[in-house]
Amino acid sequence: MSKTISNKKHLEFLSGIKKEKRNIWIVQLLIFLSFFSLWEIASKQGWINPLLFSSPSKIWALFIEKVSDGSLYIHVVFTLGETVLGFILGTLFGTLLAALLWWSPFLSKVLDPYLVVLNAMPKVALGPILIVAIGPNFGSIIAMGILISVIITTLVVYTAFQNVDENYVKVVRSFGGNKKQCFKEVILPACFPSIISSLKVNVGLSWVGVIVGEFLVSKQGLGYMIIYGFQVFNFTLVLMSLLIIAVMATFMYQGVEYLESKLIKHHS
Amino acid sequence: MAFLQLKSVGQTYFSKTSATTALEDISLSVNEGEFISILGPSGCGKSTLLSIIAGLLIPTEGSVLVNNQLVNQPHPKIGYMLQQDYLFPWKTIEDNILLGLKLRNLYTQEHIQSAFRLLREIGLDHTIKKYPSELSGGMRQRVALVRTLATQPKLLLLDEPFSALDYQTKLKLEDLVSSTLKEHGKTAILVTHDIGEAIAMSDSVIMLSSNPGRIFRTFKITESLKNLLPFEARQHPDFSATFQQIWEELEQIEQNDFE
């Protein structure tokens, strides 16, 4: 008797959760739809300058046109490739540098003020120098994507390395493990969560680096489309590129979150 | 011939402003198969002493010998068990108990099988594919014991291994650890601040005074208690008399510190 009651209560509880989830989803959809409808109406009615703010229907038409003539594809692939490469290399180099600092406390003390300065400096300002040094090509865009994320990654991951519970290292050492084994068995796996979370930050940062890089040098890519649209005063093109970037960045972030759920199931 | 020998071991820590002597003139010898406890107030350098015997810390004075061999790095015949289990949460129970074998280059079928046998002996072979987070505190500490024993050390160092557990689990684990170690003929040094635990588990109790840590007195546990399991020993009439005696000694240490 009491079991059926508790079962019933449980079902009510579950349907409560379901209902809340659905309501959240409905409100989210509503916000989305009203934003774009309002934008469309405001543009049609002349409440906002249609030349400057374009309208969803014009952006959509341009999007269809660009997709069907195949010119959009190459831009998207180009920018996406640069960003992925930038953030993976940025995270990788950052982690390697952090490992080096962990390995040599002396080096870490020596480099400390330099890292602080480099971190505080706006990396985007280095753009012109990169272009002259590497050349106005793919390479300097990637370099920008890396540069913008590598220092912050180093700092975050190194701090995580330092905060690993010393007793885990003690376990490995009591079994005669050397420094390399301590790193491999304890430090690195213990810090996977921090490395993944710096990966999350770097997704955003690399988009900044790559888009700015494309502003400066590129003849291809979404950043190029934005700067071109701006030069010819075609703001429909600018806004379309912006929306595509937003969608891509979201997917990439979701991808990293998926990776996170796979990799760090057992870190508690 | 004593299995483990400490010859006037001393340890001093240096900082910018001061030099602190944590241990001074510790000399003792432990025979093979003996179980001794080190008892003392907190801050008397018990854990430091254990780190020195384990070879993790080189003492500033004196030396440690195992089988007449100088210990100046983690010795293959010494196993160390910490206050908490410190199982690696990202490794399965299997990988956790085989960690020592990998690090010690003992990763042979024979050693692996004997590690699995140990896990079965303490009744946890069903957890082999699980992760530490799926186990209770007592189970985790038992796995940590298997991990330590897997490399087949002769001497076991136990650094308050039951202090993080609830009382019931602690009593059960005392029995389990005590009988497992006896069965395998291990020598053990237990560091604790729990008088009852020290009496119930060991053959002799060494009391340290603090600031700096020095050997204050060595207590031989009576034969009547020695051969009992810890839980049985706690019920024995001789237990409370010994407890009383050690209690008074500890009071005296504290008084000496005060003056």
PDB file of C-alpha atoms in Angstrom, chain A residues 25-251:
ATOM      1  CA  TRP A  25      12.376  25.431 -23.408  1.00  0.00           C
ATOM      2  CA  ILE A  26       9.162  27.209 -24.440  1.00  0.00           C
ATOM      3  CA  VAL A  27      10.278  30.519 -22.927  1.00  0.00           C
ATOM      4  CA  GLN A  28      13.677  30.203 -24.589  1.00  0.00           C
ATOM      5  CA  LEU A  29      12.029  29.606 -27.958  1.00  0.00           C
ATOM      6  CA  LEU A  30       9.697  32.527 -27.354  1.00  0.00           C
ATOM      7  CA  ILE A  31      12.589  34.893 -26.670  1.00  0.00           C
ATOM      8  CA  PHE A  32      14.340  33.671 -29.805  1.00  0.00           C
ATOM      9  CA  LEU A  33      11.287  34.108 -32.024  1.00  0.00           C
ATOM     10  CA  SER A  34      10.274  37.482 -30.618  1.00  0.00           C
ATOM     11  CA  PHE A  35      13.805  38.843 -30.984  1.00  0.00           C
ATOM     12  CA  PHE A  36      13.958  37.983 -34.677  1.00  0.00           C
ATOM     13  CA  SER A  37      10.333  39.028 -35.400  1.00  0.00           C
ATOM     14  CA  LEU A  38      10.837  42.313 -33.612  1.00  0.00           C
ATOM     15  CA  TRP A  39      14.026  42.868 -35.552  1.00  0.00           C
ATOM     16  CA  GLU A  40      12.212  42.103 -38.828  1.00  0.00           C
ATOM     17  CA  ILE A  41       9.252  44.375 -38.051  1.00  0.00           C
ATOM     18  CA  ALA A  42      11.403  47.210 -36.753  1.00  0.00           C
ATOM     19  CA  SER A  43      13.468  47.095 -39.899  1.00  0.00           C
ATOM     20  CA  LYS A  44      10.405  46.946 -42.218  1.00  0.00           C
ATOM     21  CA  GLN A  45       8.666  49.809 -40.362  1.00  0.00           C
ATOM     22  CA  GLY A  46      11.788  51.939 -40.390  1.00  0.00           C
ATOM     23  CA  TRP A  47      12.108  52.061 -36.567  1.00  0.00           C
ATOM     24  CA  ILE A  48      15.742  51.171 -37.025  1.00  0.00           C
ATOM     25  CA  ASN A  49      17.920  52.024 -39.979  1.00  0.00           C
ATOM     26  CA  PRO A  50      17.545  49.049 -42.371  1.00  0.00           C
ATOM     27  CA  LEU A  51      20.808  49.904 -44.088  1.00  0.00           C
ATOM     28  CA  LEU A  52      22.712  49.584 -40.833  1.00  0.00           C
ATOM     29  CA  PHE A  53      20.815  46.846 -39.024  1.00  0.00           C
ATOM     30  CA  SER A  54      19.555  44.924 -42.047  1.00  0.00           C
ATOM     31  CA  SER A  55      16.791  42.417 -41.291  1.00  0.00           C
ATOM     32  CA  PRO A  56      16.511  38.668 -40.649  1.00  0.00           C
ATOM     33  CA  SER A  57      14.768  38.067 -44.001  1.00  0.00           C
ATOM     34  CA  LYS A  58      17.519  39.877 -45.943  1.00  0.00           C
ATOM     35  CA  ILE A  59      20.212  37.985 -44.023  1.00  0.00           C
ATOM     36  CA  TRP A  60      18.455  34.691 -44.680  1.00  0.00           C
ATOM     37  CA  ALA A  61      18.116  35.487 -48.406  1.00  0.00           C
ATOM     38  CA  LEU A  62      21.816  36.357 -48.592  1.00  0.00           C
ATOM     39  CA  PHE A  63      22.656  33.176 -46.692  1.00  0.00           C
ATOM     40  CA  ILE A  64      20.678  31.024 -49.169  1.00  0.00           C
ATOM     41  CA  GLU A  65      22.311  32.812 -52.091  1.00  0.00           C
ATOM     42  CA  LYS A  66      25.816  32.325 -50.682  1.00  0.00           C
ATOM     43  CA  VAL A  67      25.141  28.675 -49.874  1.00  0.00           C
ATOM     44  CA  SER A  68      23.721  27.898 -53.324  1.00  0.00           C
ATOM     45  CA  ASP A  69      26.559  29.558 -55.239  1.00  0.00           C
ATOM     46  CA  GLY A  70      29.013  27.704 -52.984  1.00  0.00           C
ATOM     47  CA  SER A  71      31.029  30.780 -51.961  1.00  0.00           C
ATOM     48  CA  LEU A  72      30.112  30.578 -48.261  1.00  0.00           C
ATOM     49  CA  TYR A  73      31.447  27.087 -47.769  1.00  0.00           C
ATOM     50  CA  ILE A  74      35.096  27.953 -48.366  1.00  0.00           C
ATOM     51  CA  HIS A  75      34.988  30.931 -45.980  1.00  0.00           C
ATOM     52  CA  VAL A  76      33.447  28.906 -43.197  1.00  0.00           C
ATOM     53  CA  VAL A  77      35.832  25.976 -43.590  1.00  0.00           C
ATOM     54  CA  PHE A  78      38.803  28.307 -43.678  1.00  0.00           C
ATOM     55  CA  THR A  79      37.905  30.147 -40.470  1.00  0.00           C
ATOM     56  CA  LEU A  80      36.768  27.028 -38.659  1.00  0.00           C
ATOM     57  CA  GLY A  81      40.002  25.237 -39.526  1.00  0.00           C
ATOM     58  CA  GLU A  82      42.117  28.154 -38.282  1.00  0.00           C
ATOM     59  CA  THR A  83      40.171  28.417 -35.050  1.00  0.00           C
ATOM     60  CA  VAL A  84      40.282  24.708 -34.255  1.00  0.00           C
ATOM     61  CA  LEU A  85      43.993  24.596 -34.986  1.00  0.00           C
ATOM     62  CA  GLY A  86      44.577  27.791 -32.982  1.00  0.00           C
ATOM     63  CA  PHE A  87      42.817  26.614 -29.858  1.00  0.00           C
ATOM     64  CA  ILE A  88      44.187  23.089 -29.910  1.00  0.00           C
ATOM     65  CA  LEU A  89      47.763  24.315 -30.409  1.00  0.00           C
ATOM     66  CA  GLY A  90      47.244  27.113 -27.871  1.00  0.00           C
ATOM     67  CA  THR A  91      46.089  24.644 -25.230  1.00  0.00           C
ATOM     68  CA  LEU A  92      48.808  22.159 -26.121  1.00  0.00           C
ATOM     69  CA  PHE A  93      51.657  24.699 -25.991  1.00  0.00           C
ATOM     70  CA  GLY A  94      50.214  26.228 -22.823  1.00  0.00           C
ATOM     71  CA  THR A  95      50.114  22.836 -21.124  1.00  0.00           C
ATOM     72  CA  LEU A  96      53.633  21.998 -22.280  1.00  0.00           C
ATOM     73  CA  LEU A  97      54.936  25.299 -20.957  1.00  0.00           C
ATOM     74  CA  ALA A  98      53.142  24.666 -17.662  1.00  0.00           C
ATOM     75  CA  ALA A  99      54.762  21.227 -17.478  1.00  0.00           C
ATOM     76  CA  LEU A 100      58.166  22.827 -18.015  1.00  0.00           C
ATOM     77  CA  LEU A 101      57.513  25.321 -15.208  1.00  0.00           C
ATOM     78  CA  TRP A 102      56.394  22.479 -12.926  1.00  0.00           C
ATOM     79  CA  TRP A 103      59.518  20.522 -13.776  1.00  0.00           C
ATOM     80  CA  SER A 104      61.880  23.348 -12.935  1.00  0.00           C
ATOM     81  CA  PRO A 105      60.894  25.549  -9.991  1.00  0.00           C
ATOM     82  CA  PHE A 106      63.914  27.703 -10.794  1.00  0.00           C
ATOM     83  CA  LEU A 107      62.652  28.404 -14.314  1.00  0.00           C
ATOM     84  CA  SER A 108      59.205  29.138 -12.955  1.00  0.00           C
ATOM     85  CA  LYS A 109      60.593  31.726 -10.538  1.00  0.00           C
ATOM     86  CA  VAL A 110      62.667  33.291 -13.319  1.00  0.00           C
ATOM     87  CA  LEU A 111      59.783  33.482 -15.796  1.00  0.00           C
ATOM     88  CA  ASP A 112      57.149  34.642 -13.318  1.00  0.00           C
ATOM     89  CA  PRO A 113      57.318  38.422 -13.992  1.00  0.00           C
ATOM     90  CA  TYR A 114      57.542  37.861 -17.746  1.00  0.00           C
ATOM     91  CA  LEU A 115      54.405  35.737 -17.739  1.00  0.00           C
ATOM     92  CA  VAL A 116      52.546  38.384 -15.766  1.00  0.00           C
ATOM     93  CA  VAL A 117      53.542  41.082 -18.264  1.00  0.00           C
ATOM     94  CA  LEU A 118      52.724  38.918 -21.279  1.00  0.00           C
ATOM     95  CA  ASN A 119      49.364  37.997 -19.822  1.00  0.00           C
ATOM     96  CA  ALA A 120      48.438  41.604 -19.127  1.00  0.00           C
ATOM     97  CA  MET A 121      49.465  42.798 -22.586  1.00  0.00           C
ATOM     98  CA  PRO A 122      46.757  42.837 -25.287  1.00  0.00           C
ATOM     99  CA  LYS A 123      48.029  40.186 -27.687  1.00  0.00           C
ATOM    100  CA  VAL A 124      45.968  41.592 -30.563  1.00  0.00           C
ATOM    101  CA  ALA A 125      48.309  44.577 -30.599  1.00  0.00           C
ATOM    102  CA  LEU A 126      51.050  42.222 -31.770  1.00  0.00           C
ATOM    103  CA  GLY A 127      49.116  41.609 -35.005  1.00  0.00           C
ATOM    104  CA  PRO A 128      51.069  43.983 -37.255  1.00  0.00           C
ATOM    105  CA  ILE A 129      54.390  42.585 -36.016  1.00  0.00           C
ATOM    106  CA  LEU A 130      53.248  39.023 -36.680  1.00  0.00           C
ATOM    107  CA  ILE A 131      52.245  39.893 -40.215  1.00  0.00           C
ATOM    108  CA  VAL A 132      55.626  41.393 -40.980  1.00  0.00           C
ATOM    109  CA  ALA A 133      57.486  38.534 -39.290  1.00  0.00           C
ATOM    110  CA  ILE A 134      55.500  35.576 -40.629  1.00  0.00           C
ATOM    111  CA  GLY A 135      53.972  37.146 -43.730  1.00  0.00           C
ATOM    112  CA  PRO A 136      50.394  38.048 -44.600  1.00  0.00           C
ATOM    113  CA  ASN A 137      49.111  34.510 -44.733  1.00  0.00           C
ATOM    114  CA  PHE A 138      47.511  31.580 -42.988  1.00  0.00           C
ATOM    115  CA  GLY A 139      50.509  31.264 -40.645  1.00  0.00           C
ATOM    116  CA  SER A 140      50.127  34.618 -38.969  1.00  0.00           C
ATOM    117  CA  ILE A 141      46.393  34.055 -38.412  1.00  0.00           C
ATOM    118  CA  ILE A 142      47.107  30.749 -36.659  1.00  0.00           C
ATOM    119  CA  ALA A 143      49.886  32.431 -34.687  1.00  0.00           C
ATOM    120  CA  MET A 144      47.397  35.026 -33.521  1.00  0.00           C
ATOM    121  CA  GLY A 145      44.944  32.322 -32.469  1.00  0.00           C
ATOM    122  CA  ILE A 146      47.672  30.567 -30.474  1.00  0.00           C
ATOM    123  CA  LEU A 147      49.214  33.690 -28.976  1.00  0.00           C
ATOM    124  CA  ILE A 148      45.960  34.920 -27.566  1.00  0.00           C
ATOM    125  CA  SER A 149      45.334  31.704 -25.598  1.00  0.00           C
ATOM    126  CA  VAL A 150      48.763  30.285 -24.752  1.00  0.00           C
ATOM    127  CA  ILE A 151      49.766  32.472 -21.801  1.00  0.00           C
ATOM    128  CA  ILE A 152      46.482  32.287 -19.953  1.00  0.00           C
ATOM    129  CA  THR A 153      46.460  28.517 -20.469  1.00  0.00           C
ATOM    130  CA  THR A 154      49.966  28.277 -19.038  1.00  0.00           C
ATOM    131  CA  LEU A 155      48.990  30.240 -15.942  1.00  0.00           C
ATOM    132  CA  VAL A 156      45.766  28.327 -15.318  1.00  0.00           C
ATOM    133  CA  VAL A 157      47.245  24.866 -15.877  1.00  0.00           C
ATOM    134  CA  TYR A 158      50.412  25.607 -13.891  1.00  0.00           C
ATOM    135  CA  THR A 159      48.315  26.744 -10.931  1.00  0.00           C
ATOM    136  CA  ALA A 160      46.344  23.509 -11.208  1.00  0.00           C
ATOM    137  CA  PHE A 161      49.603  21.495 -11.273  1.00  0.00           C
ATOM    138  CA  GLN A 162      50.711  23.197  -8.087  1.00  0.00           C
ATOM    139  CA  ASN A 163      47.440  22.543  -6.309  1.00  0.00           C
ATOM    140  CA  VAL A 164      47.490  18.778  -6.734  1.00  0.00           C
ATOM    141  CA  ASP A 165      47.366  17.108  -3.311  1.00  0.00           C
ATOM    142  CA  GLU A 166      50.963  16.389  -2.325  1.00  0.00           C
ATOM    143  CA  ASN A 167      49.945  13.044  -0.809  1.00  0.00           C
ATOM    144  CA  TYR A 168      49.183  11.505  -4.219  1.00  0.00           C
ATOM    145  CA  VAL A 169      52.748  12.331  -5.209  1.00  0.00           C
ATOM    146  CA  LYS A 170      53.880  10.782  -1.923  1.00  0.00           C
ATOM    147  CA  VAL A 171      52.144   7.520  -2.859  1.00  0.00           C
ATOM    148  CA  VAL A 172      54.003   7.359  -6.164  1.00  0.00           C
ATOM    149  CA  ARG A 173      57.300   8.315  -4.544  1.00  0.00           C
ATOM    150  CA  SER A 174      56.912   5.681  -1.827  1.00  0.00           C
ATOM    151  CA  PHE A 175      56.787   3.118  -4.633  1.00  0.00           C
ATOM    152  CA  GLY A 176      60.103   4.476  -5.903  1.00  0.00           C
ATOM    153  CA  GLY A 177      58.512   6.545  -8.679  1.00  0.00           C
ATOM    154  CA  ASN A 178      60.690   9.280 -10.210  1.00  0.00           C
ATOM    155  CA  LYS A 179      59.678  12.793 -11.185  1.00  0.00           C
ATOM    156  CA  LYS A 180      58.574  11.786 -14.659  1.00  0.00           C
ATOM    157  CA  GLN A 181      56.340   9.063 -13.253  1.00  0.00           C
ATOM    158  CA  CYS A 182      54.901  11.482 -10.692  1.00  0.00           C
ATOM    159  CA  PHE A 183      53.957  13.767 -13.553  1.00  0.00           C
ATOM    160  CA  LYS A 184      52.491  11.040 -15.712  1.00  0.00           C
ATOM    161  CA  GLU A 185      50.625   9.138 -12.986  1.00  0.00           C
ATOM    162  CA  VAL A 186      49.470  11.994 -10.784  1.00  0.00           C
ATOM    163  CA  ILE A 187      49.962  15.587 -11.898  1.00  0.00           C
ATOM    164  CA  LEU A 188      48.700  15.356 -15.466  1.00  0.00           C
ATOM    165  CA  PRO A 189      45.644  13.116 -14.896  1.00  0.00           C
ATOM    166  CA  ALA A 190      44.701  15.040 -11.763  1.00  0.00           C
ATOM    167  CA  CYS A 191      44.652  18.247 -13.817  1.00  0.00           C
ATOM    168  CA  PHE A 192      42.557  17.026 -16.733  1.00  0.00           C
ATOM    169  CA  PRO A 193      39.537  18.942 -15.435  1.00  0.00           C
ATOM    170  CA  SER A 194      41.527  22.214 -15.399  1.00  0.00           C
ATOM    171  CA  ILE A 195      42.971  21.563 -18.834  1.00  0.00           C
ATOM    172  CA  ILE A 196      39.500  20.916 -20.232  1.00  0.00           C
ATOM    173  CA  SER A 197      38.132  24.054 -18.626  1.00  0.00           C
ATOM    174  CA  SER A 198      40.968  26.103 -20.120  1.00  0.00           C
ATOM    175  CA  LEU A 199      40.009  24.484 -23.432  1.00  0.00           C
ATOM    176  CA  LYS A 200      36.534  25.972 -22.928  1.00  0.00           C
ATOM    177  CA  VAL A 201      37.946  29.455 -22.395  1.00  0.00           C
ATOM    178  CA  ASN A 202      40.256  29.030 -25.356  1.00  0.00           C
ATOM    179  CA  VAL A 203      37.390  28.269 -27.734  1.00  0.00           C
ATOM    180  CA  GLY A 204      36.205  31.833 -27.215  1.00  0.00           C
ATOM    181  CA  LEU A 205      39.681  33.370 -27.248  1.00  0.00           C
ATOM    182  CA  SER A 206      40.751  31.644 -30.451  1.00  0.00           C
ATOM    183  CA  TRP A 207      37.736  32.999 -32.287  1.00  0.00           C
ATOM    184  CA  VAL A 208      38.844  36.486 -31.272  1.00  0.00           C
ATOM    185  CA  GLY A 209      42.416  35.830 -32.415  1.00  0.00           C
ATOM    186  CA  VAL A 210      41.436  34.337 -35.735  1.00  0.00           C
ATOM    187  CA  ILE A 211      38.803  36.934 -36.621  1.00  0.00           C
ATOM    188  CA  VAL A 212      41.190  39.791 -35.813  1.00  0.00           C
ATOM    189  CA  GLY A 213      43.890  38.005 -37.792  1.00  0.00           C
ATOM    190  CA  GLU A 214      41.551  37.795 -40.758  1.00  0.00           C
ATOM    191  CA  PHE A 215      40.647  41.475 -40.401  1.00  0.00           C
ATOM    192  CA  LEU A 216      44.311  42.253 -40.880  1.00  0.00           C
ATOM    193  CA  VAL A 217      45.517  39.957 -43.614  1.00  0.00           C
ATOM    194  CA  SER A 218      43.043  37.537 -45.085  1.00  0.00           C
ATOM    195  CA  LYS A 219      41.459  37.192 -48.484  1.00  0.00           C
ATOM    196  CA  GLN A 220      39.215  34.455 -47.135  1.00  0.00           C
ATOM    197  CA  GLY A 221      37.205  33.556 -44.084  1.00  0.00           C
ATOM    198  CA  LEU A 222      34.409  34.984 -42.001  1.00  0.00           C
ATOM    199  CA  GLY A 223      36.606  37.741 -40.575  1.00  0.00           C
ATOM    200  CA  TYR A 224      37.420  38.796 -44.121  1.00  0.00           C
ATOM    201  CA  MET A 225      33.703  38.792 -44.961  1.00  0.00           C
ATOM    202  CA  ILE A 226      33.016  41.097 -42.023  1.00  0.00           C
ATOM    203  CA  ILE A 227      35.717  43.574 -42.963  1.00  0.00           C
ATOM    204  CA  TYR A 228      34.737  43.424 -46.649  1.00  0.00           C
ATOM    205  CA  GLY A 229      31.062  43.956 -45.797  1.00  0.00           C
ATOM    206  CA  PHE A 230      32.059  46.932 -43.678  1.00  0.00           C
ATOM    207  CA  GLN A 231      34.173  48.459 -46.480  1.00  0.00           C
ATOM    208  CA  VAL A 232      31.402  48.218 -49.069  1.00  0.00           C
ATOM    209  CA  PHE A 233      28.766  49.146 -46.497  1.00  0.00           C
ATOM    210  CA  ASN A 234      26.979  45.826 -46.851  1.00  0.00           C
ATOM    211  CA  PHE A 235      25.851  45.248 -43.284  1.00  0.00           C
ATOM    212  CA  THR A 236      23.686  42.310 -44.244  1.00  0.00           C
ATOM    213  CA  LEU A 237      26.912  40.489 -45.028  1.00  0.00           C
ATOM    214  CA  VAL A 238      28.493  41.602 -41.739  1.00  0.00           C
ATOM    215  CA  LEU A 239      25.536  40.438 -39.666  1.00  0.00           C
ATOM    216  CA  MET A 240      25.267  37.157 -41.529  1.00  0.00           C
ATOM    217  CA  SER A 241      28.947  36.378 -40.817  1.00  0.00           C
ATOM    218  CA  LEU A 242      28.398  37.305 -37.203  1.00  0.00           C
ATOM    219  CA  LEU A 243      25.459  34.920 -36.845  1.00  0.00           C
ATOM    220  CA  ILE A 244      27.428  32.115 -38.481  1.00  0.00           C
ATOM    221  CA  ILE A 245      30.298  32.694 -36.041  1.00  0.00           C
ATOM    222  CA  ALA A 246      27.874  32.597 -33.110  1.00  0.00           C
ATOM    223  CA  VAL A 247      26.457  29.274 -34.269  1.00  0.00           C
ATOM    224  CA  MET A 248      29.904  27.751 -34.908  1.00  0.00           C
ATOM    225  CA  ALA A 249      31.317  28.904 -31.569  1.00  0.00           C
ATOM    226  CA  THR A 250      28.327  27.373 -29.809  1.00  0.00           C
ATOM    227  CA  PHE A 251      28.831  24.031 -31.538  1.00  0.00           C
TER     228      PHE A 251
END
